Coordinates of N, CA, C and O in Angstrom, one line a residue:
X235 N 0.8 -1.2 0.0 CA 0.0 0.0 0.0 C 0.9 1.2 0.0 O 1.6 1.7 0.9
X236 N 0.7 1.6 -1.1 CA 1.4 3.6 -1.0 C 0.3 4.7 -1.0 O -0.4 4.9 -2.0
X237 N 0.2 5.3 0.2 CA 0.1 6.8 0.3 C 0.4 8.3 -0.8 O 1.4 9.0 -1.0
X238 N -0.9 8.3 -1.2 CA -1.0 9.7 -2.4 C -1.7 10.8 -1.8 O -3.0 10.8 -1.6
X239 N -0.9 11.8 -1.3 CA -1.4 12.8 -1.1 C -2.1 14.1 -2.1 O -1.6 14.7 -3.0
X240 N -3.3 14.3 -1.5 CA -3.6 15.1 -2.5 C -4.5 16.4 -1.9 O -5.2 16.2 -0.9
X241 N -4.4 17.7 -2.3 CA -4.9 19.1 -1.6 C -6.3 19.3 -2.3 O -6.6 19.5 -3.5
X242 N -6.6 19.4 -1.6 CA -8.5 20.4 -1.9 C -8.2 21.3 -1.5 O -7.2 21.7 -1.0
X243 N -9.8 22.3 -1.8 CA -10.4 23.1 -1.7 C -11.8 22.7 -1.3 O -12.4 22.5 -2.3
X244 N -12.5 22.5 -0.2 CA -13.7 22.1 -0.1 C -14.6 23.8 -0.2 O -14.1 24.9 0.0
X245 N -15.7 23.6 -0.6 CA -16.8 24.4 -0.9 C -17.8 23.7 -0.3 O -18.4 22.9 -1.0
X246 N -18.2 24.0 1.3 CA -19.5 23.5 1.9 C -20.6 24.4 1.3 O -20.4 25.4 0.5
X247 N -21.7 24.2 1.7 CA -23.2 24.6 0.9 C -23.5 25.0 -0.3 O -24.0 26.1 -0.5
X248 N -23.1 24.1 -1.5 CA -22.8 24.1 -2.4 C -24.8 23.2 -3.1 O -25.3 22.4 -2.3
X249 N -25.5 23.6 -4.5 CA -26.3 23.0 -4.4 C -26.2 21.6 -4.3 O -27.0 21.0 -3.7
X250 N -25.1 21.1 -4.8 CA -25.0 19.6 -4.8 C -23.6 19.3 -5.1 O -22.9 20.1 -5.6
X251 N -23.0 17.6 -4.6 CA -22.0 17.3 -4.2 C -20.8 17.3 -5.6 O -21.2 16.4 -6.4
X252 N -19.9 17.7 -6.0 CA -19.1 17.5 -7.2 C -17.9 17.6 -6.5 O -17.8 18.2 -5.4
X253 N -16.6 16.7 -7.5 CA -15.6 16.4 -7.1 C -15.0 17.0 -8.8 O -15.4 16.3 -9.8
X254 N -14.1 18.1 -9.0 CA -13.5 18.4 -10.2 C -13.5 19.9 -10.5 O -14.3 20.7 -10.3
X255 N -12.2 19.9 -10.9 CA -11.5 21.3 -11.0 C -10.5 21.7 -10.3 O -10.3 21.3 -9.2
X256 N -9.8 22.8 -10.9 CA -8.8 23.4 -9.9 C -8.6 24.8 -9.1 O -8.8 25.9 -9.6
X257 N -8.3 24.5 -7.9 CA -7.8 25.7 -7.8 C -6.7 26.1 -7.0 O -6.3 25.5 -6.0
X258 N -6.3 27.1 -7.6 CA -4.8 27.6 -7.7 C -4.1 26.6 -8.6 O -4.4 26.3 -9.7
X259 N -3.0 26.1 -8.0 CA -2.1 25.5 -9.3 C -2.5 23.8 -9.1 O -2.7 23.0 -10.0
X260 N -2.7 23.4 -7.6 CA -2.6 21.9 -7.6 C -3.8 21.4 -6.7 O -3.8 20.3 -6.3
X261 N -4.9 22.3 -6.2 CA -5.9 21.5 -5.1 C -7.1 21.1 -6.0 O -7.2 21.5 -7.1
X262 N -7.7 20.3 -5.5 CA -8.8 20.0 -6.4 C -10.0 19.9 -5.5 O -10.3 19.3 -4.4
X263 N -11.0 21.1 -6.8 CA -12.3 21.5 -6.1 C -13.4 20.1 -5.9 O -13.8 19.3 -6.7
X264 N -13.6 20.4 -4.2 CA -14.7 19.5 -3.9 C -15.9 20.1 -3.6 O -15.9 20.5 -2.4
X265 N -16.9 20.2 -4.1 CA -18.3 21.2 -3.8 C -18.7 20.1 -2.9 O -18.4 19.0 -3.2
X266 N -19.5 20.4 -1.6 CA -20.6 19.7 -0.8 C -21.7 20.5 -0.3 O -21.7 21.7 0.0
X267 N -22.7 19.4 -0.3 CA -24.2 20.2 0.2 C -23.8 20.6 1.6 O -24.2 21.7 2.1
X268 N -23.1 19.7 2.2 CA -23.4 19.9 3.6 C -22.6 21.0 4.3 O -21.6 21.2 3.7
X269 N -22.8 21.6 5.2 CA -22.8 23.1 5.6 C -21.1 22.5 6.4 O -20.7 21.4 6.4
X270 N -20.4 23.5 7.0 CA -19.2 23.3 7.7 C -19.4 23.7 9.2 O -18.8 24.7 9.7
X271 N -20.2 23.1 9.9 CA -20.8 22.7 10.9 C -20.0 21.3 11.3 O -19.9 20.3 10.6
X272 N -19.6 21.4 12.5 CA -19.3 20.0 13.1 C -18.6 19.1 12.3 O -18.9 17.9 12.3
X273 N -17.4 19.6 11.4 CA -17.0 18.6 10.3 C -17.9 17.7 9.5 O -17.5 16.9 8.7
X274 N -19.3 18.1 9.7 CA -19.8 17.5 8.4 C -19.2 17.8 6.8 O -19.2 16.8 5.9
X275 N -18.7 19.0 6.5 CA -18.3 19.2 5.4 C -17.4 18.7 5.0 O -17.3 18.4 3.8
X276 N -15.9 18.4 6.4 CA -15.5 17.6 6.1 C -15.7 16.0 5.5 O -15.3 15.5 4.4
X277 N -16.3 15.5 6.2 CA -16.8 14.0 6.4 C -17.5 13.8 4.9 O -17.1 12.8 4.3
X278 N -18.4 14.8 4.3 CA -18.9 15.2 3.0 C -18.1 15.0 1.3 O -18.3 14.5 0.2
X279 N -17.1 15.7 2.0 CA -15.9 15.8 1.4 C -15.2 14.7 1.1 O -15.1 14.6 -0.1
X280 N -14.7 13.8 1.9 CA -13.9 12.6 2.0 C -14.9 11.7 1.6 O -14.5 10.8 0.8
X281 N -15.8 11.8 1.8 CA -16.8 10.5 0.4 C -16.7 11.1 -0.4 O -15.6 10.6 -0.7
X282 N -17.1 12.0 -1.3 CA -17.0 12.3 -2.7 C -15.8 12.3 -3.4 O -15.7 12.4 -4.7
X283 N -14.2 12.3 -2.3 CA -13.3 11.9 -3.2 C -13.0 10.7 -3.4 O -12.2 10.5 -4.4
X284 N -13.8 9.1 -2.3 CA -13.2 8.3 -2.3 C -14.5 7.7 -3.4 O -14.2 6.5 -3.8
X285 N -15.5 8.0 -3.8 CA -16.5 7.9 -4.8 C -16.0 8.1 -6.2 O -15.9 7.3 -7.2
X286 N -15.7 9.2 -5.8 CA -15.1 9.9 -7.4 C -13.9 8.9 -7.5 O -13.8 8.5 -8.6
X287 N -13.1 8.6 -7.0 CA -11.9 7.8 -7.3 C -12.1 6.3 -6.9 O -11.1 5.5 -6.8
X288 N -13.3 5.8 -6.7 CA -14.1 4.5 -7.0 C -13.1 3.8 -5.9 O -12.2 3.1 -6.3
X289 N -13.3 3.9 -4.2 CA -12.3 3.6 -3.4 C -13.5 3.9 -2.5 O -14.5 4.6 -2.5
X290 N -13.0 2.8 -1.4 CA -13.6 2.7 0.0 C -13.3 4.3 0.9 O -12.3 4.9 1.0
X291 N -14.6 4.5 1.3 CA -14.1 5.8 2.1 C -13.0 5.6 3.0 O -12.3 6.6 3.3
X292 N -12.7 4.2 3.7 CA -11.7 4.1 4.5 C -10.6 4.4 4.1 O -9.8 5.0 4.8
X293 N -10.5 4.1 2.7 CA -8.6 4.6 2.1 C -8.9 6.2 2.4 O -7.9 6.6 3.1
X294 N -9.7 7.1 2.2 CA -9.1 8.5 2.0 C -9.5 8.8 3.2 O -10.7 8.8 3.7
X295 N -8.0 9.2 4.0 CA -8.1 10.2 5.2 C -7.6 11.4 5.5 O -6.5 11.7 4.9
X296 N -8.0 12.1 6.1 CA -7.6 13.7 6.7 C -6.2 13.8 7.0 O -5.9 13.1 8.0
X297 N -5.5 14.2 6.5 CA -3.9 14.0 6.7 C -4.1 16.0 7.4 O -3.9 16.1 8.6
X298 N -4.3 16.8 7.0 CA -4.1 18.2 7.2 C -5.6 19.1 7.3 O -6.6 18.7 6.7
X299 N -5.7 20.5 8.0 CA -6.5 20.9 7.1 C -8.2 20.8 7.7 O -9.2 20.9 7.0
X300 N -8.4 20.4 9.5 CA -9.5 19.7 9.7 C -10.5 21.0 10.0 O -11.7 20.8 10.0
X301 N -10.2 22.1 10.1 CA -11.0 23.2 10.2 C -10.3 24.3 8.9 O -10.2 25.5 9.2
X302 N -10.0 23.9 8.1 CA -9.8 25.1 7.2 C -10.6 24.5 5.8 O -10.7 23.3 5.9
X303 N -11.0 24.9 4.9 CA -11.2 24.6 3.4 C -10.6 24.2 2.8 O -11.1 23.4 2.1
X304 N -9.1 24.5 2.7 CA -7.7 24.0 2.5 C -7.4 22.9 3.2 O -7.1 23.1 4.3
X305 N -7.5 21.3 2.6 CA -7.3 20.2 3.3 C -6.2 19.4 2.5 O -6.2 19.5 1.2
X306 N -5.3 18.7 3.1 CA -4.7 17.7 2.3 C -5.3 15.9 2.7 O -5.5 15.5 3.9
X307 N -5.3 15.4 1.8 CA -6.1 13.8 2.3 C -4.5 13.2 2.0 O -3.4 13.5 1.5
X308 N -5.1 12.1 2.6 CA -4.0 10.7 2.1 C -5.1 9.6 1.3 O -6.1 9.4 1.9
X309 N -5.0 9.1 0.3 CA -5.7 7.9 -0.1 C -4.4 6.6 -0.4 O -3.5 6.6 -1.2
X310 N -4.8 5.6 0.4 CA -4.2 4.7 0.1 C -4.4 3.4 -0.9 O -5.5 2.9 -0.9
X311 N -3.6 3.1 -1.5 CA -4.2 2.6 -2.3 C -3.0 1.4 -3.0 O -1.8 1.7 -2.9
X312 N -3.3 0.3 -3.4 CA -2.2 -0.9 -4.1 C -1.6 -0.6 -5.2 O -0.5 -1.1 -5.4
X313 N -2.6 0.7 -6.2 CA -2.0 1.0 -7.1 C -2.2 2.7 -7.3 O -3.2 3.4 -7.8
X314 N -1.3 3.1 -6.9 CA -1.1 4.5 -6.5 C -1.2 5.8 -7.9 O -1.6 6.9 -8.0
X315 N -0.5 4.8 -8.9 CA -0.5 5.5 -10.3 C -1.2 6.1 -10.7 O -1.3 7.3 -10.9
X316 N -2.2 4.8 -11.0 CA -4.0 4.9 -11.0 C -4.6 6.3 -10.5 O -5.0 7.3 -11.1
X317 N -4.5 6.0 -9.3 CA -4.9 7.2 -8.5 C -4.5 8.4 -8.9 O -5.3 9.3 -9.1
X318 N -2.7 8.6 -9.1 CA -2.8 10.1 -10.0 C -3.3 10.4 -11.1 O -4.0 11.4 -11.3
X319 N -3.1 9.4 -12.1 CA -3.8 9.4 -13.4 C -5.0 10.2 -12.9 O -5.0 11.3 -13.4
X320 N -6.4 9.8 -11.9 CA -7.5 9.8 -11.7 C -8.0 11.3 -11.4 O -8.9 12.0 -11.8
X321 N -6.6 11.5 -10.4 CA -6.9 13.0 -9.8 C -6.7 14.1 -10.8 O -7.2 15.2 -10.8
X322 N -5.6 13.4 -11.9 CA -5.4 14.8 -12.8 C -6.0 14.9 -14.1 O -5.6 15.8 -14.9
X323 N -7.0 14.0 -14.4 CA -8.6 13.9 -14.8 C -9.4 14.8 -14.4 O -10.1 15.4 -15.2
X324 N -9.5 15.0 -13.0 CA -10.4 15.3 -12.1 C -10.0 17.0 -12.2 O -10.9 17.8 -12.5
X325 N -8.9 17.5 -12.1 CA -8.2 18.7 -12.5 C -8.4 19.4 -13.3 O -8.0 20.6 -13.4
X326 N -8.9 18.8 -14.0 CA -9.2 19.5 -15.6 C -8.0 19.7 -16.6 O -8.1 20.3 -17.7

């Protein structure tokens, strides 16, 4: 198992949940419904990237970032490559 870190941008109260786009040079936009209350937006957040990257929510965790919008995750994963390939799709 290798560790890919990767930086968001979460957007809580968002009309609906989307995982894609960039912003600034390397985070990638995650929209959620759910408000940034009690780390729900977190928690929101970390399913829609492990959704979008077709992965158990267990692989993607909070590495940074637990009260800011600016988050870095870890997703672990067997085949790590994959996973970048996936995110810089997601990037636009």
């Amino acid at each position: 198992m290798e560790e890919v870190r990767i930086p968001i941008r979460v957007k809580p109260g968002s009309s609906r949940t989307r995982v894609g786009g960039r912003y600034g040079q390397t985070s990638l936009i995650v929209s959620v419904s759910a408000k940034a209350i009690d780390g729900a937006a977190t928690e929101a957040a970390l399913r829609a990237v492990a959704e979008a990257l077709g992965m158990p929510r267990r692989a993607v965790l909070l590495t940074t970032g637990a009260s800011s919008r600016d988050k870095v995750l870890g997703v672990s994963s067997e085949d790590p490559d994959t996973v970048r390939e996936l995110v810089r799709d997601l990037l636009g």
